[in-house]
Short mmCIF file of C-alpha atoms and ligand atoms in Angstrom, two decimals:
data_model
loop_
_atom_site.label_atom_id
_atom_site.label_comp_id
_atom_site.label_asym_id
_atom_site.label_seq_id
_atom_site.Cartn_x
_atom_site.Cartn_y
_atom_site.Cartn_z
CA MET A 183 120.94 24.75 -129.28
CA ASN A 184 123.54 25.48 -127.36
CA ASN A 185 123.39 28.64 -124.10
CA LYS A 186 125.91 31.16 -126.33
CA ILE A 187 124.61 34.08 -127.30
CA ASP A 188 125.50 34.14 -131.35
CA PHE A 189 126.88 37.73 -131.94
CA VAL A 190 127.69 36.94 -135.52
CA LYS A 191 124.65 35.52 -136.34
CA ILE A 192 122.53 38.77 -134.28
CA LYS A 193 124.47 41.87 -136.27
CA ASN A 194 124.05 39.74 -139.22
CA ASN A 195 120.22 39.26 -138.73
CA ILE A 196 120.37 43.34 -137.90
CA GLU A 197 122.31 44.20 -140.41
CA ASN A 198 119.21 42.90 -142.91
CA LEU A 199 116.59 44.59 -140.99
CA GLU A 200 117.87 47.81 -142.63
CA ILE A 201 116.46 49.96 -139.75
CA PHE A 202 120.10 50.98 -137.88
CA ASP A 203 123.02 52.73 -140.10
CA PHE A 204 124.99 50.14 -138.21
CA ALA A 205 125.37 47.75 -135.81
CA THR A 206 128.24 46.60 -134.00
CA VAL A 207 129.68 44.06 -130.86
CA PHE A 208 132.77 45.04 -128.51
CA LYS A 209 133.97 41.85 -127.27
CA GLU A 210 134.86 44.63 -124.10
CA ILE A 211 133.70 47.28 -123.39
CA ALA A 212 133.25 49.76 -120.21
CA SER A 213 129.43 50.81 -121.23
CA THR A 214 127.54 50.67 -123.77
CA ASN A 215 125.37 53.46 -122.92
CA ASP A 216 128.12 55.37 -122.17
CA TYR A 217 129.54 55.05 -125.60
CA ALA A 218 126.37 55.82 -127.11
CA LYS A 219 126.20 58.46 -125.93
CA LYS A 220 129.63 59.49 -126.82
CA ILE A 221 128.84 59.20 -130.78
CA ALA A 222 124.83 60.11 -130.58
CA CYS A 223 125.19 63.04 -132.56
CA GLU A 224 127.71 61.20 -135.34
CA TYR A 225 124.61 58.81 -136.60
CA ASP A 226 120.42 59.08 -136.38
CA SER A 227 120.07 54.99 -135.01
CA PHE A 228 122.26 52.64 -134.46
CA ILE A 229 122.98 49.35 -131.93
CA LEU A 230 125.42 48.48 -129.49
CA PHE A 231 125.99 44.59 -127.86
CA ALA A 232 128.39 43.56 -125.22
CA GLU A 233 129.99 40.42 -124.53
CA SER A 234 131.25 41.61 -121.51
CA GLN A 235 130.98 45.64 -119.18
CA THR A 236 133.45 46.85 -117.85
CA ALA A 237 132.03 49.80 -115.70
CA GLY A 238 128.22 48.61 -116.51
CA ARG A 239 125.49 50.47 -115.36
CA GLY A 240 122.00 51.47 -113.81
CA ARG A 241 119.44 53.78 -112.65
CA ILE A 242 120.47 55.92 -110.47
CA GLY A 243 124.38 55.03 -110.32
CA LYS A 244 124.09 51.85 -109.88
CA THR A 245 126.17 49.18 -111.10
CA TRP A 246 125.63 46.62 -113.53
CA LEU A 247 127.69 43.41 -113.34
CA SER A 248 127.93 41.15 -115.68
CA ASP A 249 130.52 39.05 -115.32
CA PHE A 250 128.62 35.53 -114.60
CA GLY A 251 128.74 35.53 -118.46
CA GLY A 252 125.43 34.72 -120.85
CA CYS A 253 123.82 38.40 -120.52
CA LEU A 254 122.35 39.80 -123.50
CA MET A 255 123.69 43.74 -123.37
CA PHE A 256 122.95 46.58 -125.93
CA SER A 257 122.23 49.87 -126.63
CA ILE A 258 119.72 51.10 -128.82
CA VAL A 259 119.44 55.19 -129.98
CA ILE A 260 116.90 56.42 -132.06
CA ARG A 261 115.61 59.75 -132.73
CA PRO A 262 112.07 59.87 -131.86
CA GLU A 263 110.15 63.60 -132.31
CA ILE A 264 107.68 63.60 -129.32
CA THR A 265 108.25 66.32 -126.39
CA ASP A 266 110.28 66.03 -123.04
CA GLU A 267 107.05 65.57 -121.61
CA LEU A 268 105.91 62.30 -122.86
CA SER A 269 110.12 60.72 -123.36
CA PRO A 270 109.73 59.48 -120.39
CA PHE A 271 107.32 56.71 -121.34
CA ILE A 272 109.78 55.46 -123.54
CA THR A 273 110.91 53.16 -120.80
CA GLN A 274 107.75 51.72 -120.55
CA ILE A 275 107.02 50.77 -123.91
CA VAL A 276 110.77 48.42 -124.28
CA ALA A 277 109.72 46.81 -120.49
CA LYS A 278 106.12 46.74 -122.13
CA CYS A 279 108.02 45.40 -125.47
CA ILE A 280 110.91 42.64 -123.81
CA HIS A 281 107.90 41.43 -121.47
CA GLN A 282 105.73 40.96 -124.44
CA ASN A 283 108.55 39.26 -125.96
CA LEU A 284 109.90 36.81 -122.89
CA TYR A 285 105.87 35.60 -122.34
CA LYS A 286 106.27 34.31 -126.23
CA SER A 287 109.70 32.28 -125.39
CA LEU A 288 108.96 30.94 -122.04
CA GLU A 289 106.03 28.49 -121.03
CA ASP A 290 102.66 30.22 -118.99
CA LYS A 291 103.79 28.50 -115.57
CA HIS A 292 106.67 31.24 -115.24
CA LYS A 293 105.88 34.48 -113.94
CA ILE A 294 107.14 37.04 -115.54
CA GLN A 295 106.38 41.01 -114.67
CA ILE A 296 106.50 44.45 -115.45
CA LYS A 297 108.35 46.53 -111.82
CA TRP A 298 107.89 49.62 -112.56
CA PRO A 299 109.66 51.62 -113.95
CA ASN A 300 112.34 49.62 -115.43
CA ASP A 301 112.78 46.57 -114.21
CA ILE A 302 111.14 42.43 -115.51
CA MET A 303 110.95 40.37 -113.25
CA LEU A 304 111.05 36.60 -113.39
CA ASN A 305 109.56 34.40 -110.69
CA SER A 306 109.55 37.75 -108.39
CA LYS A 307 113.60 38.61 -109.02
CA LYS A 308 114.98 40.58 -111.62
CA ILE A 309 116.15 38.92 -115.30
CA CYS A 310 116.04 42.32 -117.03
CA GLY A 311 116.88 46.49 -116.48
CA ILE A 312 116.63 49.16 -118.07
CA LEU A 313 118.49 52.54 -118.43
CA THR A 314 117.30 54.68 -120.64
CA GLU A 315 119.06 58.17 -120.96
CA LYS A 316 118.95 61.30 -123.06
CA THR A 317 121.55 63.63 -124.55
CA THR A 318 121.53 66.61 -126.79
CA CYS A 319 123.21 67.84 -130.09
CA LEU A 320 123.45 71.52 -132.02
CA SER A 321 121.44 70.68 -135.12
CA LYS A 322 119.59 67.16 -134.58
CA THR A 323 116.48 65.64 -133.01
CA SER A 324 117.90 64.55 -128.87
CA PRO A 325 118.84 61.19 -128.91
CA ILE A 326 117.58 58.64 -127.08
CA ILE A 327 119.85 56.40 -125.69
CA ILE A 328 117.93 53.00 -124.37
CA GLY A 329 119.97 50.49 -122.41
CA VAL A 330 119.03 47.05 -121.63
CA GLY A 331 120.53 43.76 -120.33
CA ILE A 332 118.73 41.10 -119.98
CA ASN A 333 120.25 37.73 -117.84
CA LEU A 334 119.78 34.66 -119.80
CA TYR A 335 121.89 32.17 -119.64
CA ASN A 336 124.00 30.56 -116.65
CA SER A 337 123.37 31.10 -112.86
CA ILE A 338 124.93 33.88 -110.81
CA THR A 339 126.77 33.02 -108.29
CA GLU A 340 127.67 35.61 -106.10
CA PRO A 341 125.10 35.13 -103.14
CA SER A 342 123.80 38.53 -102.55
CA ILE A 343 122.73 39.27 -106.26
CA ALA A 344 121.50 35.46 -106.41
CA GLU A 345 119.24 36.35 -103.54
CA ILE A 346 117.83 38.95 -105.99
CA ALA A 347 118.55 38.35 -109.71
CA THR A 348 118.39 35.91 -111.61
CA THR A 349 118.51 34.73 -115.31
CA VAL A 350 115.48 32.54 -117.88
CA GLU A 351 117.90 29.91 -118.07
CA SER A 352 118.82 28.84 -114.23
CA GLU A 353 115.06 29.91 -112.85
CA THR A 354 112.80 27.70 -116.06
CA GLY A 355 115.46 25.71 -117.28
CA ILE A 356 114.40 27.48 -121.31
CA ILE A 357 117.86 28.31 -123.45
CA MET A 358 116.13 31.36 -124.86
CA ASP A 359 116.62 31.64 -128.77
CA ALA A 360 118.81 35.06 -127.89
CA ASP A 361 118.92 35.98 -131.94
CA LYS A 362 114.67 35.66 -132.24
CA PHE A 363 114.42 37.34 -129.50
CA ILE A 364 116.16 40.24 -130.59
CA LEU A 365 114.93 40.76 -133.53
CA ASP A 366 111.32 39.71 -132.81
CA PHE A 367 112.18 42.56 -129.83
CA ILE A 368 113.29 45.59 -131.88
CA ASN A 369 110.87 45.15 -134.44
CA SER A 370 107.79 45.79 -131.94
CA LEU A 371 110.45 48.04 -130.12
CA PHE A 372 109.69 49.92 -133.53
CA GLU A 373 106.28 49.67 -134.34
CA GLU A 374 105.47 50.92 -131.06
CA ILE A 375 107.69 54.28 -130.92
CA LYS A 376 106.48 55.22 -134.60
CA GLU A 377 102.69 54.65 -133.24
CA PHE A 378 104.18 56.89 -130.10
CA THR A 379 105.43 59.87 -132.03
CA GLU A 380 102.72 59.86 -134.91
CA LYS A 381 99.68 60.14 -132.13
CA ASN A 382 102.29 61.95 -129.40
CA GLU A 383 99.77 60.62 -127.11
CA ILE A 384 100.44 57.40 -124.63
CA ASP A 385 98.40 54.93 -125.73
CA GLN A 386 96.64 53.55 -122.95
CA ASN A 387 96.48 49.61 -124.40
CA ILE A 388 99.97 49.76 -123.30
CA ILE A 389 99.20 51.25 -119.27
CA SER A 390 96.48 48.51 -119.52
CA TYR A 391 98.64 45.98 -120.19
CA LEU A 392 101.70 47.92 -117.92
CA ASN A 393 99.02 46.79 -115.34
CA GLU A 394 97.98 43.17 -116.33
CA TYR A 395 101.27 42.33 -115.80
CA SER A 396 103.12 44.95 -113.19
CA PHE A 397 104.65 43.46 -110.01
CA LEU A 398 104.10 46.03 -107.67
CA LYS A 399 99.86 46.53 -108.09
CA ASP A 400 99.07 45.93 -104.41
CA ARG A 401 101.94 45.47 -102.78
CA PHE A 402 103.19 47.42 -99.61
CA VAL A 403 106.06 49.60 -100.69
CA THR A 404 107.73 52.97 -100.05
CA VAL A 405 109.85 55.57 -102.98
CA ASN A 406 110.00 58.71 -102.42
CA GLU A 407 109.14 58.79 -98.55
CA VAL A 408 105.89 58.19 -99.68
CA SER A 409 104.92 54.37 -97.77
CA GLY A 410 101.78 52.03 -99.17
CA THR A 411 99.63 50.23 -100.83
CA VAL A 412 100.22 50.06 -105.22
CA LYS A 413 96.94 50.70 -106.97
CA GLY A 414 98.75 50.73 -109.93
CA VAL A 415 99.89 52.05 -113.38
CA ASP A 416 98.21 55.72 -113.81
CA GLU A 417 96.90 56.98 -117.33
CA SER A 418 100.15 58.67 -117.87
CA GLY A 419 102.74 56.17 -116.75
CA ASN A 420 103.21 57.03 -113.49
CA LEU A 421 102.62 54.90 -110.15
CA LEU A 422 99.87 55.36 -107.79
CA VAL A 423 101.23 54.44 -104.07
CA GLU A 424 97.37 55.33 -102.46
CA ASN A 425 96.46 59.24 -103.52
CA SER A 426 100.24 59.80 -104.43
CA VAL A 427 101.46 60.30 -107.81
CA ILE A 428 104.96 58.79 -108.46
CA ARG A 429 106.96 60.67 -111.03
CA SER A 430 110.04 59.02 -110.77
CA GLY A 431 111.57 56.67 -108.04
CA THR A 432 113.45 53.33 -106.16
CA VAL A 433 110.69 51.76 -105.54
CA GLU A 434 111.13 49.23 -102.00
CA TYR A 435 109.12 46.54 -101.77
CA LEU A 436 108.85 43.83 -98.71
C1 BTN L 744 119.42 48.47 -114.06
O1 BTN L 744 118.26 48.04 -113.60
O2 BTN L 744 118.94 49.61 -113.57
C2 BTN L 744 119.65 48.85 -115.65
C3 BTN L 744 120.55 47.86 -116.26
C4 BTN L 744 120.97 48.41 -117.16
C5 BTN L 744 122.01 47.30 -117.91
C6 BTN L 744 122.47 47.82 -119.50
S1 BTN L 744 123.29 46.37 -120.03
C7 BTN L 744 123.36 47.44 -121.56
C8 BTN L 744 123.63 49.16 -120.99
N1 BTN L 744 125.02 49.13 -120.93
C9 BTN L 744 124.99 49.75 -119.82
O3 BTN L 744 125.97 50.51 -119.23
N2 BTN L 744 123.93 49.97 -118.89
C10 BTN L 744 122.78 49.52 -119.44
#
């Protein structure tokens, strides 16, 4: 297998699942999340892939760089019927599903962890970022846009980025099967979201999973002007730093 993402195969496989209105692959686009948001009200559910993005976005105004190639980038639009209060937990569900499927593909010796709320780390460096956004439509349930970027192949040459981020290939030597990964991920995500909407409550097994594979647990961090040791993720999906409950924020760690 070579280390190229076979988007034709991915698109065909996804169309065979018959769960999205459509699947589109862009050779180049500014940001799949931006475009998904723009057209979200016209469809129920769809998925967009990008071979490259010129204005990829991360959380809190950060840029998502992918010009080294080998990054699997996509945005999924879904319309789960859940309360506004519960919707931020979708990011954690996505993180769990990505982690679980990476874990299946890589050998045990590689340390894959979830950095609350939206990053996946491999041997303490970032390999995946999740950007979940919401938009509103006049006559439909609000669509949720789930943007994901996973660094699968090649190496990151920009020194400042290479310090904090890596790719699955450069870290493990493993050439992951992108089309199998994405299918397994979509299947597990849809299963989890179905259960989440049916029960309309957070599955405490997911909380246990997030704690078991937490990157931040027991680390000394600073977030929203609170400094202290991370105790874990609480039953609502918030980060517990000493006695403070952190609902959102950027976590700095040593
Ligand atoms: C983060 O690390 O803060 C989140 C990064 C999310 C990047 C993905 S790539 C596909 C989708 N389109 C975007 O513009 N961003 C997300």
